Coordinates of C-alpha atoms and ligand atoms in Angstrom, one line a residue:
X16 CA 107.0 74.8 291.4
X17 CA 110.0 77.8 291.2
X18 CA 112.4 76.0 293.6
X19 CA 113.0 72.4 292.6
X20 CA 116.2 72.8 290.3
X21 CA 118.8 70.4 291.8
X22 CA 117.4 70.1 295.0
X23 CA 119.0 66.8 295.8
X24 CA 122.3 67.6 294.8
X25 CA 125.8 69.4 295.5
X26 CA 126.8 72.4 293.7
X27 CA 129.3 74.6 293.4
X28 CA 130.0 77.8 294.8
X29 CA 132.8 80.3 294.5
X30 CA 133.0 82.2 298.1
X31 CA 136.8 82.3 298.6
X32 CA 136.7 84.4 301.8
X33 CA 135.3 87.1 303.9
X34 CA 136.8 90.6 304.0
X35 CA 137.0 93.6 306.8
X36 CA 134.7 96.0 305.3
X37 CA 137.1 98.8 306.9
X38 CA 140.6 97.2 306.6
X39 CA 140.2 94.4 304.3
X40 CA 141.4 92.2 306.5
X41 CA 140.5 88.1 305.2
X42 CA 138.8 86.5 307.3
X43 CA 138.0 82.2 306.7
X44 CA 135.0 81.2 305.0
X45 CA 132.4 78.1 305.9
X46 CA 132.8 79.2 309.7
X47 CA 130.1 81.2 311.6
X48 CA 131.1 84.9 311.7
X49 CA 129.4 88.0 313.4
X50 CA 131.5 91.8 312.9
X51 CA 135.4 91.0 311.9
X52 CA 138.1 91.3 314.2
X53 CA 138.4 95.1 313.9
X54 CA 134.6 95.1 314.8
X55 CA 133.4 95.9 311.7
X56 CA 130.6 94.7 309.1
X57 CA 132.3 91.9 306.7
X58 CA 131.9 91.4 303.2
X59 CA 131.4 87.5 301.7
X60 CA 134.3 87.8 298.3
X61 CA 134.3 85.2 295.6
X62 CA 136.1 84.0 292.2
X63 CA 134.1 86.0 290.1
X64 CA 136.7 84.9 287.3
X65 CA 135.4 81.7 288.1
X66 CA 131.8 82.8 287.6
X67 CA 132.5 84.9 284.9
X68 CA 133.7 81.6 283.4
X69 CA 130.8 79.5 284.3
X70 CA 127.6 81.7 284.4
X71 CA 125.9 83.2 281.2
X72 CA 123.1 85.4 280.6
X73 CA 121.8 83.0 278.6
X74 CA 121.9 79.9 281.3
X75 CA 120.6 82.6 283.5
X76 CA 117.8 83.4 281.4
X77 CA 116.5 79.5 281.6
X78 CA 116.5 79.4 285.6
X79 CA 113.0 79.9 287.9
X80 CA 112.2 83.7 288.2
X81 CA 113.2 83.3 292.4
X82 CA 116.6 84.7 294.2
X83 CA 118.5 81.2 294.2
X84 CA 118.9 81.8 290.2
X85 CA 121.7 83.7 291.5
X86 CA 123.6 81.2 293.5
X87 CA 126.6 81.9 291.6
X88 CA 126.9 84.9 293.7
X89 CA 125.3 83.4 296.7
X90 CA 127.0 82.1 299.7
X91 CA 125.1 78.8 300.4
X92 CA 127.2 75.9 299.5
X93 CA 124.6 72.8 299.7
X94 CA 121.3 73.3 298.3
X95 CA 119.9 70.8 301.2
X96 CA 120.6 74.2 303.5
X97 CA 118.4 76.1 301.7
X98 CA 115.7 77.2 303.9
X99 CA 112.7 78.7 301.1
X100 CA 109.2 80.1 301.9
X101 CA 109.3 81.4 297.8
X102 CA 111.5 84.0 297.2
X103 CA 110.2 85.0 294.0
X104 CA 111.7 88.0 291.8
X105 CA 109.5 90.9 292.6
X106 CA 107.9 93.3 289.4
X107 CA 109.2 96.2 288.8
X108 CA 106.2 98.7 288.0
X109 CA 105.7 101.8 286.9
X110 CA 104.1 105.3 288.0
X111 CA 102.7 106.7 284.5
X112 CA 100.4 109.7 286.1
X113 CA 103.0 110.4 288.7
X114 CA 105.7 110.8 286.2
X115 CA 103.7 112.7 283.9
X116 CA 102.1 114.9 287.0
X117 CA 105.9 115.8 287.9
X118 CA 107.5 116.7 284.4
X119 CA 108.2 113.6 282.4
X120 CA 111.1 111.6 283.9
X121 CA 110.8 107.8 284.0
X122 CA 109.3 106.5 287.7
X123 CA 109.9 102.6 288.1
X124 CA 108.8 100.9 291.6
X125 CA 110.4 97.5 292.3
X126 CA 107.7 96.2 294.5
X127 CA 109.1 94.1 297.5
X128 CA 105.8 93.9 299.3
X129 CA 105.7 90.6 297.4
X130 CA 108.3 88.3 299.4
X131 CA 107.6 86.2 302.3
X132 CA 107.0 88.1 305.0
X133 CA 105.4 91.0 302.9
X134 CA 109.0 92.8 303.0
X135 CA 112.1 93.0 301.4
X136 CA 113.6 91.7 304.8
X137 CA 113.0 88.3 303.7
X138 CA 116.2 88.3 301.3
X139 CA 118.7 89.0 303.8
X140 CA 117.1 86.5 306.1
X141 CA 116.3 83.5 304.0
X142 CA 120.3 83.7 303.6
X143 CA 121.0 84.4 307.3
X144 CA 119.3 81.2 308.3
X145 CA 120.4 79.3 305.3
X146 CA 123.9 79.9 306.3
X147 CA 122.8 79.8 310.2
X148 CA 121.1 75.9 309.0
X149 CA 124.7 74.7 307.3
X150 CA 126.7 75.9 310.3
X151 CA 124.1 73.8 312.7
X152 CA 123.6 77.2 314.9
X153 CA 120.4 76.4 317.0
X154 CA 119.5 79.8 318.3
X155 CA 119.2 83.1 316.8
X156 CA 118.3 86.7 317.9
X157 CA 117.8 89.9 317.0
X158 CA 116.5 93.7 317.5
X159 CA 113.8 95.0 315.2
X160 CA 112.0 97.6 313.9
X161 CA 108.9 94.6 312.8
X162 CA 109.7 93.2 309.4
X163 CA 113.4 91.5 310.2
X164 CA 112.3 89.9 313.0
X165 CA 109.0 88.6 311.2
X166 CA 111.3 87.1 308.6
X167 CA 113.8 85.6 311.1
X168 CA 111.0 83.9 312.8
X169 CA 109.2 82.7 309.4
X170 CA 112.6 81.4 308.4
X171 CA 114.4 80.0 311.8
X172 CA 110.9 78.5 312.5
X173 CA 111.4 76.4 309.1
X174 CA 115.1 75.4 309.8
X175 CA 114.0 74.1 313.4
X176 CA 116.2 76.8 315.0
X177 CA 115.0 78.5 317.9
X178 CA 114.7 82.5 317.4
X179 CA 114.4 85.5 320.8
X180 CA 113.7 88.7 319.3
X181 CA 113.0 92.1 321.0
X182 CA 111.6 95.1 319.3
X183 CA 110.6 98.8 320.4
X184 CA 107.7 98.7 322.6
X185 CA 105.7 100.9 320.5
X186 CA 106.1 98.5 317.4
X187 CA 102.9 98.1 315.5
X188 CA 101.0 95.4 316.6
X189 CA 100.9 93.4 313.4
X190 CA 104.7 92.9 313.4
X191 CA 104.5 91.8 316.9
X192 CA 101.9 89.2 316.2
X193 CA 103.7 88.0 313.2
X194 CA 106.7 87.5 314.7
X195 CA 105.0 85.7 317.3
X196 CA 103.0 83.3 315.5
X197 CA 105.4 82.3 313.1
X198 CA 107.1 80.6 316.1
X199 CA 109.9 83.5 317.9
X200 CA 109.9 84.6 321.5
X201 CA 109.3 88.1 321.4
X202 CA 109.5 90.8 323.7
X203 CA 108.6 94.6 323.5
X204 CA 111.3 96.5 324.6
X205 CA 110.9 99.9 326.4
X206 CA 113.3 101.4 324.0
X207 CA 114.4 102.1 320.7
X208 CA 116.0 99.5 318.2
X209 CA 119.4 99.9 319.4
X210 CA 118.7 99.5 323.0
X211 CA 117.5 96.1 321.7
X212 CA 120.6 95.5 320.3
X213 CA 122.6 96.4 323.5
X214 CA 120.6 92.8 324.6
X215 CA 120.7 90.5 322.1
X216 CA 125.0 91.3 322.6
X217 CA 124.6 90.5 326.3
X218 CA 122.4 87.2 325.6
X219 CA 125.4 86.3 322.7
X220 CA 127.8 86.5 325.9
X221 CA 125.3 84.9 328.0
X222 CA 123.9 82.4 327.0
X223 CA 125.5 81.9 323.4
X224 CA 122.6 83.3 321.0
X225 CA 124.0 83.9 317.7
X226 CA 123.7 87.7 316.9
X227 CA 121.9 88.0 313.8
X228 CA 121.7 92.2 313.9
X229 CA 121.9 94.4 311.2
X230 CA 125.2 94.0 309.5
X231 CA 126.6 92.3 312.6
X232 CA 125.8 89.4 310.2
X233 CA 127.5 88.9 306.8
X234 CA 124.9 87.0 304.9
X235 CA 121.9 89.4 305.2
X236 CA 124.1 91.3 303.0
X237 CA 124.4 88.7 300.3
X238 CA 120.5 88.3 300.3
X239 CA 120.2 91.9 299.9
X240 CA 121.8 91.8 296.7
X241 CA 119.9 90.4 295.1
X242 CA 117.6 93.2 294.4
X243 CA 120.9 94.9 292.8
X244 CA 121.1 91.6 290.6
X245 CA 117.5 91.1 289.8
X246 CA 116.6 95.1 289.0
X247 CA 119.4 95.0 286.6
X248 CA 118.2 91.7 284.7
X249 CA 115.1 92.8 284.5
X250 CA 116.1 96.3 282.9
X251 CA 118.4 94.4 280.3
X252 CA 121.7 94.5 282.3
X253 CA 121.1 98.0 282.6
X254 CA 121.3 100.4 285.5
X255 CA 119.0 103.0 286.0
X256 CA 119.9 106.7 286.4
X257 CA 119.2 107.2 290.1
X258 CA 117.8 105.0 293.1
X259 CA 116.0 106.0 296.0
X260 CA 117.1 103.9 298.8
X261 CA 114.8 104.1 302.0
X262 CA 117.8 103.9 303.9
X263 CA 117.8 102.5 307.9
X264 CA 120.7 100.1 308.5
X265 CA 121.4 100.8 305.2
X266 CA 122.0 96.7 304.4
X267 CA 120.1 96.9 300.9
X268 CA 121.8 100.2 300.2
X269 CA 125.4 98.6 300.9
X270 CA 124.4 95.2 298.9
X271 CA 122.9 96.6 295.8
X272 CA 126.1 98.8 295.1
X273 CA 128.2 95.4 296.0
X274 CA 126.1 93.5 293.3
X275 CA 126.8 96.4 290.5
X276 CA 130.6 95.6 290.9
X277 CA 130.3 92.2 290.9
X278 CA 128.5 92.2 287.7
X279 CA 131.0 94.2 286.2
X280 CA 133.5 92.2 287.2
X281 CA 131.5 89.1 285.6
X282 CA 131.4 91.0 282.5
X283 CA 127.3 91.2 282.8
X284 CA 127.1 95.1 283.1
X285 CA 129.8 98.1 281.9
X286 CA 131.2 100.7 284.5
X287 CA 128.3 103.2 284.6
X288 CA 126.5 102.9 288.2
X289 CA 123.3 104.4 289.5
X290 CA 123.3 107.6 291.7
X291 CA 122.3 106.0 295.1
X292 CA 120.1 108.3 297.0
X293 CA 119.6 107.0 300.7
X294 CA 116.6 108.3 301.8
X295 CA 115.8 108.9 305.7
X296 CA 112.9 111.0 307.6
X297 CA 113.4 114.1 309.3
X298 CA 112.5 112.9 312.4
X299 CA 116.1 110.3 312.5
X300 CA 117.9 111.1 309.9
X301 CA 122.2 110.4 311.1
X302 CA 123.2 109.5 307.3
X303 CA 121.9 112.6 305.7
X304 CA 123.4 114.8 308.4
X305 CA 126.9 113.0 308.2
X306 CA 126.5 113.3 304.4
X307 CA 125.9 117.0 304.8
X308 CA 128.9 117.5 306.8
X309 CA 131.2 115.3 304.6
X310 CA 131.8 113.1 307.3
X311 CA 133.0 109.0 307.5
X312 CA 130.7 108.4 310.4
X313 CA 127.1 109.1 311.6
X314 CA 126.6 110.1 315.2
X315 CA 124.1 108.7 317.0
X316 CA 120.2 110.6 316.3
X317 CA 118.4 111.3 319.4
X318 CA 115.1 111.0 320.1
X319 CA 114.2 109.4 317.0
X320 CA 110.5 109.5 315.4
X321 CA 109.2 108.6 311.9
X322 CA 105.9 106.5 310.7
X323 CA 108.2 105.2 308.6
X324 CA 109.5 102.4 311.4
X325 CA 111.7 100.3 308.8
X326 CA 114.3 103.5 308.6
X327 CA 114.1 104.5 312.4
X328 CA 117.7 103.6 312.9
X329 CA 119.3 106.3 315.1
X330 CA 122.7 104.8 314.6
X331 CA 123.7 102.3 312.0
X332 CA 127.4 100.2 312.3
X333 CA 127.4 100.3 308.2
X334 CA 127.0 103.8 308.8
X335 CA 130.6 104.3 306.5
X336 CA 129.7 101.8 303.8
X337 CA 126.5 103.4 303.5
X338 CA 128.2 107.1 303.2
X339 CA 131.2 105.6 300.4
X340 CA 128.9 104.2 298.2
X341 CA 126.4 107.4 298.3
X342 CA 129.6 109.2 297.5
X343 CA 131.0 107.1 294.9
X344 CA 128.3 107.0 293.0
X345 CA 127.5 110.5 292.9
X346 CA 124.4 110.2 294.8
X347 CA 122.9 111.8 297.8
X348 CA 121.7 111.3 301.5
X349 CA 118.0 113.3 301.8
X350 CA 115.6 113.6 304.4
X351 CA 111.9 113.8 304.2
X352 CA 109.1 114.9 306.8
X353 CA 106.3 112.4 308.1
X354 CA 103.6 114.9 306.5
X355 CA 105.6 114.3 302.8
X356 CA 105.7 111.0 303.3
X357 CA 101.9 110.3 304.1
X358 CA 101.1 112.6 301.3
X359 CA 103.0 110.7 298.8
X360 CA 101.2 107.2 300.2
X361 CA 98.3 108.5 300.0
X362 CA 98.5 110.2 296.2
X363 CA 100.4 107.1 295.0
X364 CA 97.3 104.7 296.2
X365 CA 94.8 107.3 294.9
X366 CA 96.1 108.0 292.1
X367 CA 97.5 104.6 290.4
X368 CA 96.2 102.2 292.7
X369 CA 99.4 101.2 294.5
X370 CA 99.2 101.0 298.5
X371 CA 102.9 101.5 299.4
X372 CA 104.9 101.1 302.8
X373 CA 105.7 104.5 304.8
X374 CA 109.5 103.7 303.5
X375 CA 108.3 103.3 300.0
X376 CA 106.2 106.2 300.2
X377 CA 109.4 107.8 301.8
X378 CA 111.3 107.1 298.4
X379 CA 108.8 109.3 296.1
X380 CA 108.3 111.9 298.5
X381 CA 112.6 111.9 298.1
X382 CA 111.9 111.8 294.3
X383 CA 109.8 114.7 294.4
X384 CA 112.0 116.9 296.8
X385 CA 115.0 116.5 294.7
X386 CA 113.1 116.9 291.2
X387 CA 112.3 119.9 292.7
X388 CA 115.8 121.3 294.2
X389 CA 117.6 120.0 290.8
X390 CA 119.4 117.2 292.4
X391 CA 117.4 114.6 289.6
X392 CA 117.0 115.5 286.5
X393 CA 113.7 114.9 284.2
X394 CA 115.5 113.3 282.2
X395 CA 116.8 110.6 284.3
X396 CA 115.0 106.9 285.3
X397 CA 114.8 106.7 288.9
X398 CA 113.5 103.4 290.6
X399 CA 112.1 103.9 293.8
X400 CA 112.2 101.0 296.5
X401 CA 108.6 100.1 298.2
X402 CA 110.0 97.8 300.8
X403 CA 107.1 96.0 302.5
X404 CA 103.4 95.6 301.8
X405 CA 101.5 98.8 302.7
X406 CA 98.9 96.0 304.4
X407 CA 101.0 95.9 306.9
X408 CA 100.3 99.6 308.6
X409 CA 98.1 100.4 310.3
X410 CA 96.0 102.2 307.6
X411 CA 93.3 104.8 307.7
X412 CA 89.4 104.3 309.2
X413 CA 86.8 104.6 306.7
X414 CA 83.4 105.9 308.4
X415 CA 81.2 106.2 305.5
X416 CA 78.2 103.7 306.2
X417 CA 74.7 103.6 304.0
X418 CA 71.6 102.4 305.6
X419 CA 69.9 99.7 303.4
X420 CA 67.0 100.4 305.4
X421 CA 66.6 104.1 303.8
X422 CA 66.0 105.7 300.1
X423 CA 69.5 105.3 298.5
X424 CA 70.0 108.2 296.0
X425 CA 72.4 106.3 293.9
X426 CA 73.1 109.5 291.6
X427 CA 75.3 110.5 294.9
X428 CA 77.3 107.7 295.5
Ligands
PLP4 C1 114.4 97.3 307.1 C2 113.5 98.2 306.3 C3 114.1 99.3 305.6 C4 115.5 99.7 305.7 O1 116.3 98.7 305.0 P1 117.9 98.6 305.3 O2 118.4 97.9 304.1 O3 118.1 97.9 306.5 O4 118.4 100.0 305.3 C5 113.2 100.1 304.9 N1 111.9 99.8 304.8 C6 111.4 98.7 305.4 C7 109.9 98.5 305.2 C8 112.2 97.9 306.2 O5 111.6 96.9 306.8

C-alpha cells in the first residue's frame, strides 16, 4: 500500500498565493480560480524558504515511490482531499541499441504510460480534482484530445463530481469509450479541440461548469511537475542535458521548467537546466513556427493533422510560457512529419521492445532530426517523454494465420 502515509491527518503546506503568469499580478490562494484577471494562465507560488527548511533529501528518500511524496510542493492542503487511483513514480528506461545505432549519446525514456489512465494526463488531473474536491465544486468540464478527459472522468468519477466533456469527432474510439465508462458525459464534437473549448466557456457561463481546460486551470500545472521533480530524483538531483517535450498545450513543458527553479530555490539542485526541446508534428505545429520567427505568441495553426492526437493543439493560451522557457533554457521548438514519427514507433518496439505513444514516438523521431542537424550533441543525455501507453492506438493488423490442419514446416517460422 504506496498511499497510506498520514491519511487521517492535517498537514502542512506552503502555497502563499497565485501569480499572473504574464504580469505577476497575486492573486488569493484556497479559492477556486480559472485564467487570472488579465486572462492569463496562473502560477500556484509557495515559501520555498519554508520548504527548504522542512524537507530533506533524506526524509524524501523514506516516503512511498508515488507523486504525493512531493506535497511539499503540492497545492493540496488536507490529505482527506486527495482523490488517488496510484500515482506511482514512473521508470525511467533506457534505449541501449538506439543510442548505440545513432552515435553514442545517452537515450533515457521516462515512461508515463504507467499512470492511471495509461497517460501522463493523470498528474495534472489527480490535482485538478483534488483541489476541485477541497473547494466542493460539483461539476467539471473540458475539451480533449482523449487522454485528459479520460483522466478527468477516472478522477471526478472518484470524488463524486459530475464531469461533461467534448472531444474532436474523429477522436479514437478507445478514448471515447474510456471516458465514457469511467462515468463522464461525452460528446464528439464536429470540430477540433479548440472549438470544444469555445463550449465548455459558454456552459461555464451557462450553466456554471467549472472550466477545467488546458492551463485555464492552475493545478494541472502543479501535477505536471512532478515529472520535473521525480526525473531529477531519480537521476541523483541531476538534470539531464536536453529534453524532448512532445509539446501540445505545452502544460508539462511549462511545469517541468517551474519544478527545476523550485528545486533550486530549495537548495536540492545547482543552476544548470536542461535544454527544453518542445516537440510538435508538421502537420500543427504553432510553437515551432513562433519559435522560428522569434516571436511571444503563436498564431492559431489551421487545418491541423497529426497521428499524434495528444499534440494536435492548433492554438495553445501558454503559448508564451511555453516559448520563454524553450528560450531560457537554450532549447528549441522542432517539428516532425507523421511518416518520422511512425517510423520511430515502429523501430523503437522492434528493436528494444518498447511500444510507445505517437507523442513519445514523436520525441525520438525529434531526437534523431536534431542529432542529425547538430542541434544535440553525442555527447549530451537526452530524456525523451513517452506520454501514454502505446495500447492505447489503434495499432497495426497482423494477417499472418497458420493452418493447424496442414504440414507446418517449422524450419520457416
Ligand atoms: C496531452 C498530451 C500531450 C501534450 O501534453 P501537454 O503537456 O499538454 O503539452 C502529449 N502526449 C500525450 C499522449 C498527451 O495526452
Amino acid at each position: 500500500m504506496l498511499y497510506n502515509e498520514n491519511l487521517t491527518t492535517e498537514r502542512p503546506t506552503f502555497v502563499t498565493h497565485l501569480e499572473c503568469g504574464a504580469t505577476g499580478e497575486r492573486h488569493a490562494a484556497d479559492v477556486p480560480h480559472n485564467l487570472s484577471r488579465a486572462g492569463k494562465p496562473l502560477l500556484v507560488r509557495y515559501d520555498l524558504d519554508g520548504v527548504r527548511r522542512t524537507l530533506t533529501k533524506e526524509k524524501l528518500a523514506l516516503r512511498p515511490p508515488d507523486l504525493w511524496r512531493y506535497r511539499e510542493l503540492l497545492p493540496v492542503r488536507r490529505v482527506r482531499d486527495i482523490v488517488s487511483l496510484g500515482e506511482a513514480m514512473t521508470p525511467l528506461l533506457s534505449l541501449p541499441k538506439m543510442s548505440s545505432k545513432l552515435g553514442g549519446g545517452e537515450i533515457l525514456v521516462k515512461d508515463e504510460g504507467r499512470l492511471p489512465t495509461g497517460s501522463f494526463k493523470a498528474r495534472g488531473l489527480v490535482m485538478a480534482v483534488s483541489m476541485a474536491k477541497a473547494f466542493g465544486i460539483k461539476h467539471m468540464a473540458m475539451p480533449t484530445n482523449g487522454n485528459a478527459g479520460a483522466a478527468l472522468a477516472a478522477y471526478a468519477s472518484r470524488a463524486g463530481i459530475k464531469t461533461t466533456i467534448f472531444c474532436p469527432e474523429d477522436t479514437p474510439e478507445v478514448n471515447v469509450s474510456e471516458i465514457g465508462l469511467q462515468g463522464a458525459k461525452v460528446y464528439r464534437v464536429n470540430g477540433l479541440i479548440d472549438d470544444c473549448g469555445k463550449i465548455v466557456a459558454e456552459g461555464k457561463e451557462r450553466v456554471g461548469w467549472f472550466d477545467t481546460s488546458t492551463l485555464k486551470e492552475p493545478y494541472r500545472i502543479e501535477g505536471k511537475k512532478t515529472m520535473g521533480l521525480e526525473l531529477v530524483e531519480q537521476l541523483g538531483w541531476n538534470v539531464p542535458d536536453v529534453i524532448f517535450y512532445p509539446t501540445g498545450g505545452g502544460t508539462g513543458l511549462i511545469g517541468m521548467w517551474k519544478a527545476f527553479a523550485e528545486l533550486e530555490a530549495i537548495g536540492f539542485i545547482g543552476s544548470k537546466r536542461p535544454r527544453m526541446v518542445a516537440v510538435q508534428a508538421s502537420g500543427c505545429a504553432p510553437m515551432v513556427r513562433a519559435y522560428d520567427e522569434g516571436v511571444e505568441h503563436a498564431v492559431r495553426w489551421e487545418d491541423s493533422h497529426t497521428i499524434a492526437a495528444g499534440i494536435r493543439v492548433p492554438q495553445a493560451i501558454g503559448d508564451f510560457l511555453i516559448l520563454r522557457a524553450v528560450r531560457e533554457s537554450g532549447g528549441f521548438a522542432i517539428a516532425v512529419s507523421d511518416e518520422a514519427i511512425a517510423a520511430g514507433l515502429e523501430e523503437v518496439a522492434r528493436e528494444e521492445g518498447f511500444l510507445m505513444c505517437p507523442e513519445g514516438a514523436a520525441t525520438y523521431a525529434a531526437y534523431k532530426l536534431s542529432l542529425a542537424d547538430g542541434r544535440v550533441s553525442h555527447a549530451e543525455r537526452v530524456v525523451l517523454f513517452n506520454c501514454a501507453t502505446g495500447l492505447k492506438y489503434p495499432l497495426p493488423p497482423i494477417r499472418r494465420t497458420l493452418d493447424r490442419h496442414k504440414p507446418i514446416d517449422y524450419a520457416a517460422l
